[in-house]
PDB file of C-alpha atoms in Angstrom:
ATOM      1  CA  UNK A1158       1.098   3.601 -15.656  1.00  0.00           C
ATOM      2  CA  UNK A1159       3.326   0.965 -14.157  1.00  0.00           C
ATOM      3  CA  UNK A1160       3.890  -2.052 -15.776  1.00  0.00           C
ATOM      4  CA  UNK A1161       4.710  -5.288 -13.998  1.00  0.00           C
ATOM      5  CA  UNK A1162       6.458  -8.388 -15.733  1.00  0.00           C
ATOM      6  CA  UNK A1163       5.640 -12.165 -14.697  1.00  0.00           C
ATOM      7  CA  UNK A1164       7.745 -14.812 -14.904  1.00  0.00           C
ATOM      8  CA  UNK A1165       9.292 -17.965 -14.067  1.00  0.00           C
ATOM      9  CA  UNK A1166       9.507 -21.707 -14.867  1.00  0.00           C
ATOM     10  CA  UNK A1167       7.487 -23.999 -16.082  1.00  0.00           C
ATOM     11  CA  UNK A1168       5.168 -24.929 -12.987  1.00  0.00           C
ATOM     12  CA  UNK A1169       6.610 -22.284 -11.011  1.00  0.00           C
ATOM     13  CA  UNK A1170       2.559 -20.786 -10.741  1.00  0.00           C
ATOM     14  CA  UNK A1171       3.144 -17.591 -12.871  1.00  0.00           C
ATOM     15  CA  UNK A1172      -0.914 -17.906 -13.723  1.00  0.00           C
ATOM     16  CA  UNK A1173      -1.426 -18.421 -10.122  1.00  0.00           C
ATOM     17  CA  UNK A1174       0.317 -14.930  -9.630  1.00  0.00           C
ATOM     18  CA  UNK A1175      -1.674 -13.487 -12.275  1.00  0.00           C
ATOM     19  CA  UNK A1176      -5.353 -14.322 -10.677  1.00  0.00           C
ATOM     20  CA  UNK A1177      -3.665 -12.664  -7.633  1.00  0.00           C
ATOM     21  CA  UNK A1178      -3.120  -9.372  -9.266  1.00  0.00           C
ATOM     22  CA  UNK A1179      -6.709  -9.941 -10.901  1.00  0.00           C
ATOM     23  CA  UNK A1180      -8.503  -9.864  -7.605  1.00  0.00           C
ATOM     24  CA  UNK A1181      -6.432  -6.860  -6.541  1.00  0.00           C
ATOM     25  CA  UNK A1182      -7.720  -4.888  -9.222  1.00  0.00           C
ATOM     26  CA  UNK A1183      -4.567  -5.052 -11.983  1.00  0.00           C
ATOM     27  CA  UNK A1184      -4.820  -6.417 -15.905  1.00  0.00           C
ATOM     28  CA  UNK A1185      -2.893  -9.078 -16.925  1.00  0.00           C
ATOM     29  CA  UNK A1186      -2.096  -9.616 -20.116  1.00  0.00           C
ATOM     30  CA  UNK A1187      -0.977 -13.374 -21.198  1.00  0.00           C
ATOM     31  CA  UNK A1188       1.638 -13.260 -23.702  1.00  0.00           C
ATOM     32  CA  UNK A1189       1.225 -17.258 -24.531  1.00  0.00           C
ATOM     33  CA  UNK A1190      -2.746 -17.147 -25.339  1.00  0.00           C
ATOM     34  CA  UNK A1191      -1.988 -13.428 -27.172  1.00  0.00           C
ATOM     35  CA  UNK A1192       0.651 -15.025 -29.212  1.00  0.00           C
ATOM     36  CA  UNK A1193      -1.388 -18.081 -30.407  1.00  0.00           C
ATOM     37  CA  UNK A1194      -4.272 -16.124 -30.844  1.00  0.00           C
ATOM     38  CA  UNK A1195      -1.886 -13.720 -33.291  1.00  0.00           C
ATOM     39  CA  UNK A1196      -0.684 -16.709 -34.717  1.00  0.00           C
ATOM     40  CA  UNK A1197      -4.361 -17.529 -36.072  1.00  0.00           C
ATOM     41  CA  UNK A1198      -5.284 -14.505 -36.704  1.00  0.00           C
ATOM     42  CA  UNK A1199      -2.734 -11.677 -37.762  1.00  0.00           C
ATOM     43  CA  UNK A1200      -1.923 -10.986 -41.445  1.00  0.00           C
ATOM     44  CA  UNK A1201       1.638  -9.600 -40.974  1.00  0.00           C
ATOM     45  CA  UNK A1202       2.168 -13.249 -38.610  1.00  0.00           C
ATOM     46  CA  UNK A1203       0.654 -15.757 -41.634  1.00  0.00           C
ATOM     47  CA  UNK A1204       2.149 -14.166 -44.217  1.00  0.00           C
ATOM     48  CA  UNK A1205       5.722 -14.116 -42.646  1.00  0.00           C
ATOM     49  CA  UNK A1206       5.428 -17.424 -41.842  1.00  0.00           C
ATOM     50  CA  UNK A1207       4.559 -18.747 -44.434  1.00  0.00           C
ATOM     51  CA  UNK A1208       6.390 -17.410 -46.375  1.00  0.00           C
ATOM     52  CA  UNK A1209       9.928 -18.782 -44.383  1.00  0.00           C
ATOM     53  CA  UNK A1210       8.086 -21.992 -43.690  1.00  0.00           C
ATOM     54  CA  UNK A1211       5.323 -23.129 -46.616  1.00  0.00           C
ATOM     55  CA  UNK A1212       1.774 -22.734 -47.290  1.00  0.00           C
ATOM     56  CA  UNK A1213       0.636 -25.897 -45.940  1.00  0.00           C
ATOM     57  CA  UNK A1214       1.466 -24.465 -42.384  1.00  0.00           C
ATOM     58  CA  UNK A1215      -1.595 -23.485 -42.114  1.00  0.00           C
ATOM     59  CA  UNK A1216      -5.174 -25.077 -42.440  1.00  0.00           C
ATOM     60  CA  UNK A1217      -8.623 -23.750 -42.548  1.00  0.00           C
ATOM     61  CA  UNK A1218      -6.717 -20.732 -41.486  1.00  0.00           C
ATOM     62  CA  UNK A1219      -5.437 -22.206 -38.506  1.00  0.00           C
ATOM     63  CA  UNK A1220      -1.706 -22.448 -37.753  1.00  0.00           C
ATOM     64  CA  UNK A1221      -1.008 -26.144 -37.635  1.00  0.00           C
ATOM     65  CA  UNK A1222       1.700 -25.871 -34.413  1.00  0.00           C
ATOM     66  CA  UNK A1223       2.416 -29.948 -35.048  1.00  0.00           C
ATOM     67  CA  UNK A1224       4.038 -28.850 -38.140  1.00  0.00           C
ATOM     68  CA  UNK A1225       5.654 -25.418 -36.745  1.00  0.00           C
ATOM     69  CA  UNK A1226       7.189 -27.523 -34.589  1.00  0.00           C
ATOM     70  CA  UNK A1227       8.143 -30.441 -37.248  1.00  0.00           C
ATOM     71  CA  UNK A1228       9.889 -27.963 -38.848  1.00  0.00           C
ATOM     72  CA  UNK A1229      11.664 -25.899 -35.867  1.00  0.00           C
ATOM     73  CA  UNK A1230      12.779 -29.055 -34.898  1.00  0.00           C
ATOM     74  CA  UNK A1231      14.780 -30.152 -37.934  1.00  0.00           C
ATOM     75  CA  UNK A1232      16.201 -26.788 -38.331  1.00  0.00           C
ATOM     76  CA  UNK A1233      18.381 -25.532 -36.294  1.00  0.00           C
ATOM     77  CA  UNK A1234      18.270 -21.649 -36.676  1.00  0.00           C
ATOM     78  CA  UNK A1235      14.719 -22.009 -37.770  1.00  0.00           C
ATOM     79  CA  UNK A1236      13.224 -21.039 -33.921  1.00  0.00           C
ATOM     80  CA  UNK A1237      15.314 -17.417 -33.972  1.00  0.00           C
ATOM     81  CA  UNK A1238      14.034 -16.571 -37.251  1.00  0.00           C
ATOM     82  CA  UNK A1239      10.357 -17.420 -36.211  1.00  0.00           C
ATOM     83  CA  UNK A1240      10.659 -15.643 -32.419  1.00  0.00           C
ATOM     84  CA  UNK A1241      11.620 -12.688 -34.859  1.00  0.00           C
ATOM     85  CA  UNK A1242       8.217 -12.691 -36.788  1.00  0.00           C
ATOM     86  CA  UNK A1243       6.361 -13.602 -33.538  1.00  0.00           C
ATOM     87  CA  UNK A1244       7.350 -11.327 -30.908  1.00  0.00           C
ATOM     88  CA  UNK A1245       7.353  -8.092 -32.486  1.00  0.00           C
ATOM     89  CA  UNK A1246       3.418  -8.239 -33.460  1.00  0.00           C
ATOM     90  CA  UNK A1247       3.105  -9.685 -29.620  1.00  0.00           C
ATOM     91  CA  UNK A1248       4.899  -6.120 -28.332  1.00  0.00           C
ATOM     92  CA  UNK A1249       2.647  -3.866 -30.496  1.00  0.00           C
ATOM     93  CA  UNK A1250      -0.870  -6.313 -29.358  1.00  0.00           C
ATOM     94  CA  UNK A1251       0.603  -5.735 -25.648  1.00  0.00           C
ATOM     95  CA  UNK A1252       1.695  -1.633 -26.305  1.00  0.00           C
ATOM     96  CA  UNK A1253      -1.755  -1.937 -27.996  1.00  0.00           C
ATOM     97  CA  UNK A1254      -3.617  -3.525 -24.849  1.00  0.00           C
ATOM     98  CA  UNK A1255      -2.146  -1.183 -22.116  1.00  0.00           C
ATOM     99  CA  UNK A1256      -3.068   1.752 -23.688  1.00  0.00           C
ATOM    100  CA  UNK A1257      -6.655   0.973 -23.354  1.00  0.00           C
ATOM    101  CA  UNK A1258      -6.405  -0.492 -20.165  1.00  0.00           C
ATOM    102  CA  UNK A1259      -7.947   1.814 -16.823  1.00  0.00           C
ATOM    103  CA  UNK A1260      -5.726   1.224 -14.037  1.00  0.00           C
ATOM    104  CA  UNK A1261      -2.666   2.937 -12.581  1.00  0.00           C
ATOM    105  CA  UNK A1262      -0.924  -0.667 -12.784  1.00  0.00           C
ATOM    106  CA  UNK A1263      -0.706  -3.523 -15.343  1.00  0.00           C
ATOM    107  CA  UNK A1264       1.052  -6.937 -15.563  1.00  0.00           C
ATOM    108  CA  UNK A1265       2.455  -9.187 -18.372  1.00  0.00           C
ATOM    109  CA  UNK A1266       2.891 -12.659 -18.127  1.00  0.00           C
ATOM    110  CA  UNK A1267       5.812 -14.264 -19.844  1.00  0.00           C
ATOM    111  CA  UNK A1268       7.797 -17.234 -19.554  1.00  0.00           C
ATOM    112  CA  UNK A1269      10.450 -15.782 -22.073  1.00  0.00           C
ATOM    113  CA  UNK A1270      10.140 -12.278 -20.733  1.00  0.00           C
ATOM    114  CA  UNK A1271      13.958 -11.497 -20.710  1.00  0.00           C
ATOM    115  CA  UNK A1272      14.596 -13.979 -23.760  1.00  0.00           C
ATOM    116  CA  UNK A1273      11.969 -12.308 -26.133  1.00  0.00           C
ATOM    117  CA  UNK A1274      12.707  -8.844 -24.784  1.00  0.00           C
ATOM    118  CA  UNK A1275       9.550  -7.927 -22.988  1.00  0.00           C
ATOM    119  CA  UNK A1276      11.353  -7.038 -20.105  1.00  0.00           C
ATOM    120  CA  UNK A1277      12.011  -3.834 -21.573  1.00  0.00           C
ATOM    121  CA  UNK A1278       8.222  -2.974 -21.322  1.00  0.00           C
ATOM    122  CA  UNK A1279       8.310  -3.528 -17.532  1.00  0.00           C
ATOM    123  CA  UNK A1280       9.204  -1.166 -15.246  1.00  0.00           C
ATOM    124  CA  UNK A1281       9.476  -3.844 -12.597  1.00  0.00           C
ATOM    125  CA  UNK A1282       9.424  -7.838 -13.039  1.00  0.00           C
ATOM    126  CA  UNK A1283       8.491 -10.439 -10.221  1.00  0.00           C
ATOM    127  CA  UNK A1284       9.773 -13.938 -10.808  1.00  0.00           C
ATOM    128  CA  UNK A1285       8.172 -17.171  -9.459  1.00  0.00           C
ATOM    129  CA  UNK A1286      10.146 -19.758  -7.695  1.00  0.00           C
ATOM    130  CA  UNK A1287       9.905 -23.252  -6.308  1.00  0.00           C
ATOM    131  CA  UNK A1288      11.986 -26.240  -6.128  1.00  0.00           C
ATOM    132  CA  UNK A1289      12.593 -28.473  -9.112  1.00  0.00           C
ATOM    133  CA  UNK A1290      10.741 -31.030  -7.940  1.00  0.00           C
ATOM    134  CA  UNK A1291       7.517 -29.324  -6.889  1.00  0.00           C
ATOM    135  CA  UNK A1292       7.929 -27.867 -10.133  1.00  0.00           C
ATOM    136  CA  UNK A1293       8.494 -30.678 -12.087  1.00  0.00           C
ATOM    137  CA  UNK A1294       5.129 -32.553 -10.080  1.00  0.00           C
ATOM    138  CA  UNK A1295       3.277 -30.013 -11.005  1.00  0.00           C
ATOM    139  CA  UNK A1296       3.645 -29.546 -14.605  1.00  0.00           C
ATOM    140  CA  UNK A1297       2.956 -33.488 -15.166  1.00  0.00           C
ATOM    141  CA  UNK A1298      -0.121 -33.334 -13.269  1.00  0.00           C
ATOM    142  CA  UNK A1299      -1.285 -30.370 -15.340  1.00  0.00           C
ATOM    143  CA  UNK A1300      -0.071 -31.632 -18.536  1.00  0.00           C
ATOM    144  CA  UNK A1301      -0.169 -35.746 -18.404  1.00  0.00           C
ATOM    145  CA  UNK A1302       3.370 -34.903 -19.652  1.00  0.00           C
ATOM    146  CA  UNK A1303       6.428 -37.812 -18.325  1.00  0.00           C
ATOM    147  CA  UNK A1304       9.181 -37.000 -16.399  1.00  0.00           C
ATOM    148  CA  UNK A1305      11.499 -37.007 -19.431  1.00  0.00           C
ATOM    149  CA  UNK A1306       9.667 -34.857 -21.438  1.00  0.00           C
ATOM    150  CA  UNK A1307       8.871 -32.267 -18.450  1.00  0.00           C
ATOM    151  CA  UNK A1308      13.170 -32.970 -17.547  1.00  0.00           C
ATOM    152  CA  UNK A1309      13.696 -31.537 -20.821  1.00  0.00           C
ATOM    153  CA  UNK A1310      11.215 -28.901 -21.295  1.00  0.00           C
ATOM    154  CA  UNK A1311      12.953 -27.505 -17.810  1.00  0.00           C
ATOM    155  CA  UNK A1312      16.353 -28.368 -19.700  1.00  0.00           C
ATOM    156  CA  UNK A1313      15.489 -25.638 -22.254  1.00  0.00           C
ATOM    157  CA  UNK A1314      14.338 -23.418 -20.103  1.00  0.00           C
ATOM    158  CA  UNK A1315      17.336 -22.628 -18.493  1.00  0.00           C
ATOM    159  CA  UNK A1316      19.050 -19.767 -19.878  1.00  0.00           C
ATOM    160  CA  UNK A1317      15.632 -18.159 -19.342  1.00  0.00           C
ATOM    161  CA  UNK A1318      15.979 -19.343 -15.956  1.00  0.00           C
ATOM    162  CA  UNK A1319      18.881 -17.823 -15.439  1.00  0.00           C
ATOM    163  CA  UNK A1320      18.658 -14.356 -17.095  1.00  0.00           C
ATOM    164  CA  UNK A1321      15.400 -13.743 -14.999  1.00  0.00           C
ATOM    165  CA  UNK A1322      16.849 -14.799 -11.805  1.00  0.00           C
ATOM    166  CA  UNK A1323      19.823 -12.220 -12.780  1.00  0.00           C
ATOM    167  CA  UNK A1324      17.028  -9.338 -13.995  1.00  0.00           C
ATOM    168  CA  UNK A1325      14.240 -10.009 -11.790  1.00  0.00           C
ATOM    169  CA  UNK A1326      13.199  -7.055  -9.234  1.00  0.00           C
ATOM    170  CA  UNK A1327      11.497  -9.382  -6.824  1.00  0.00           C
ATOM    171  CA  UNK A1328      11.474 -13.464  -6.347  1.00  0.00           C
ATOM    172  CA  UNK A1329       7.673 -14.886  -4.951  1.00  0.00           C
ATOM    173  CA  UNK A1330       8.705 -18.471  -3.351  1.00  0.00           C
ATOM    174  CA  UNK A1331       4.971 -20.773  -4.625  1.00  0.00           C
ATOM    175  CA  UNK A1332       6.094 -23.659  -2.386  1.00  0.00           C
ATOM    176  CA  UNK A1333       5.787 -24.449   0.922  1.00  0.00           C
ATOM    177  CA  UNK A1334       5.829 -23.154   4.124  1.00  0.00           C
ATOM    178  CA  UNK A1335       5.693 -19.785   1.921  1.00  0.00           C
ATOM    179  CA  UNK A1336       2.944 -18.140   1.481  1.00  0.00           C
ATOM    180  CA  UNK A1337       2.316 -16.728  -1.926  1.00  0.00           C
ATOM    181  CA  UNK A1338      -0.572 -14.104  -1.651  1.00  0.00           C
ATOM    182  CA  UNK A1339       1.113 -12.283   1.186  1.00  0.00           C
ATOM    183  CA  UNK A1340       4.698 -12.105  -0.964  1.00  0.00           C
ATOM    184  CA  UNK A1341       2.896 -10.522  -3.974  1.00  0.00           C
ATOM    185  CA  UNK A1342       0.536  -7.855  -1.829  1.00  0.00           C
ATOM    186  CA  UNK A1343       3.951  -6.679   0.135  1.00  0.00           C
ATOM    187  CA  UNK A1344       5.140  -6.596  -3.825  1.00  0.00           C
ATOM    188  CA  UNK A1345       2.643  -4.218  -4.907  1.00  0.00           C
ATOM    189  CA  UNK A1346       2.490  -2.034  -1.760  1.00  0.00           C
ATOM    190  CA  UNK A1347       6.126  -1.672  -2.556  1.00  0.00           C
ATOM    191  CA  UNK A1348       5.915  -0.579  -5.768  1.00  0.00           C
ATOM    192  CA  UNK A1349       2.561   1.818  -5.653  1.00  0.00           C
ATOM    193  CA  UNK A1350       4.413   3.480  -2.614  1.00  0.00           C
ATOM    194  CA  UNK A1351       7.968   4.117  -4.721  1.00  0.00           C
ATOM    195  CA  UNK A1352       5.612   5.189  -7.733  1.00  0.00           C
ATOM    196  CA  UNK A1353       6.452   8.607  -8.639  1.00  0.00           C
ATOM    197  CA  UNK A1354       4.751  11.491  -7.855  1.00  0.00           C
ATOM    198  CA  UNK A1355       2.580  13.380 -10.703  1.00  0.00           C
ATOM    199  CA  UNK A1356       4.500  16.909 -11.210  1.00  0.00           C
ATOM    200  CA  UNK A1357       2.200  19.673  -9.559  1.00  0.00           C
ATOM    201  CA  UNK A1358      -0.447  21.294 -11.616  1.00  0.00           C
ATOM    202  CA  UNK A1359       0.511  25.142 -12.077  1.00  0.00           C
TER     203      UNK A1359
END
C-alpha cells in the first residue's frame, strides 16, 4: 500500500484535499480529530499526562484543552514534552488504521507532518499552497478568529512551513486561477503509475 501525506498551512484547504481523495476512492485519516479523540480516550495518553501536568487536567474524563494550553503556555519546554506523549500513540492509531484499511492507496492529513515525524510513514507527501492573504481570509471566516490571532497562529507555523515546502513531493496551488481537483488527480495518476510492480508469482 502507498501512503500519501497531507499538508500545509493553516487555511491552505488540506481538508478540501482530503474530500478529493475521498471521492476518488482513497482513506484519509485525520491526525487532528485522531489525536483529540486519543486525548479523551487512551489510557497510556491520560495517564502520561497527567502525570507531567496534574490530575485536574482532566474532567468527567475529558481532557480540559483550556488548561493544556494554560499550562503549555507558561512553560516553555512544556509543548516538546507533551508532542512526545501525544504523537507516538497517534503513529500506532494511524499504523493501526492502515492496516485495516482496503485500498491500494491511503492518505494522512497533518499540519505538523514533518514536525511530528509522520512524514516518515508516507511514501509520498502533497503540500497545499495559497497566498498569505487568501489564507489568512479564510481561516477567520472559518474560525471568527482576528487578524492578530490568525497573524500569529501563521507566525508559529512557520518552521512547519518551511520544512514541508523543503520535503514535500508535490505542491497543489488552492487559490485562484488554479484549479485544485485537476492538480491532485494528475497527483495520483502519477503516483499509481510509478507504483511498483508486484514480483511475479512462480
Amino acid at each position: 500500500m502507498i501512503t500519501i501525506g497531507i499538508t500545509g498551512g493553516i487555511g491552505s484547504g488540506k481538508s478540501v484535499v482530503s474530500r478529493i481523495l475521498l471521492t476518488l476512492g482513497i482513506p484519509v485519516y485525520d491526525s487532528d480529530s485522531r489525536a483529540k479523540w486519543l486525548n479523551d480516550h487512551s489510557p497510556v495518553v491520560r495517564q502520561a499526562l497527567t502525570g507531567l501536568i496534574g490530575s485536574d487536567l482532566y474532567e468527567n474524563g475529558i481532557l480540559r484543552r483550556d488548561r493544556l494550553a494554560a499550562a503549555i503556555f507558561s512553560s516553555g519546554d512544556l509543548l516538546e514534552q507533551v508532542n512526545g506523549i501525544i504523537h507516538p500513540e497517534v503513529k500506532k492509531d494511524f499504523c493501526q488504521w492502515r492496516s485495516e484499511c482496503e485500498s491500494d492507496l491511503c492518505a494522512i492529513e497533518s499540519a505538523i507532518l514533518f514536525s511530528s515525524g509522520f512524514n516518515s510513514l508516507c511514501d509520498t507527501v502533497i503540500r497545499v499552497d495559497a497566498p498569505e492573504k487568501i489564507r489568512q481570509e479564510r481561516a477567520m471566516a472559518r474560525d471568527g478568529s482576528s487578524a492578530e490571532t490568525m497573524r500569529q497562529r501563521m507566525l508559529s507555523q512557520e518552521r512547519e512551513q518551511s520544512l514541508a515546502k523543503a520535503g514535500a513531493d508535490h505542491t497543489v496551488l488552492n487559490a485562484p486561477p488554479h484549479l485544485l481537483v485537476p492538480q491532485v488527480v494528475r497527483i495520483i495518476e502519477t503516483v499509481r503509475t510509478k507504483r511498483p510492480n508486484p514480483p511475479d508469482r512462480l
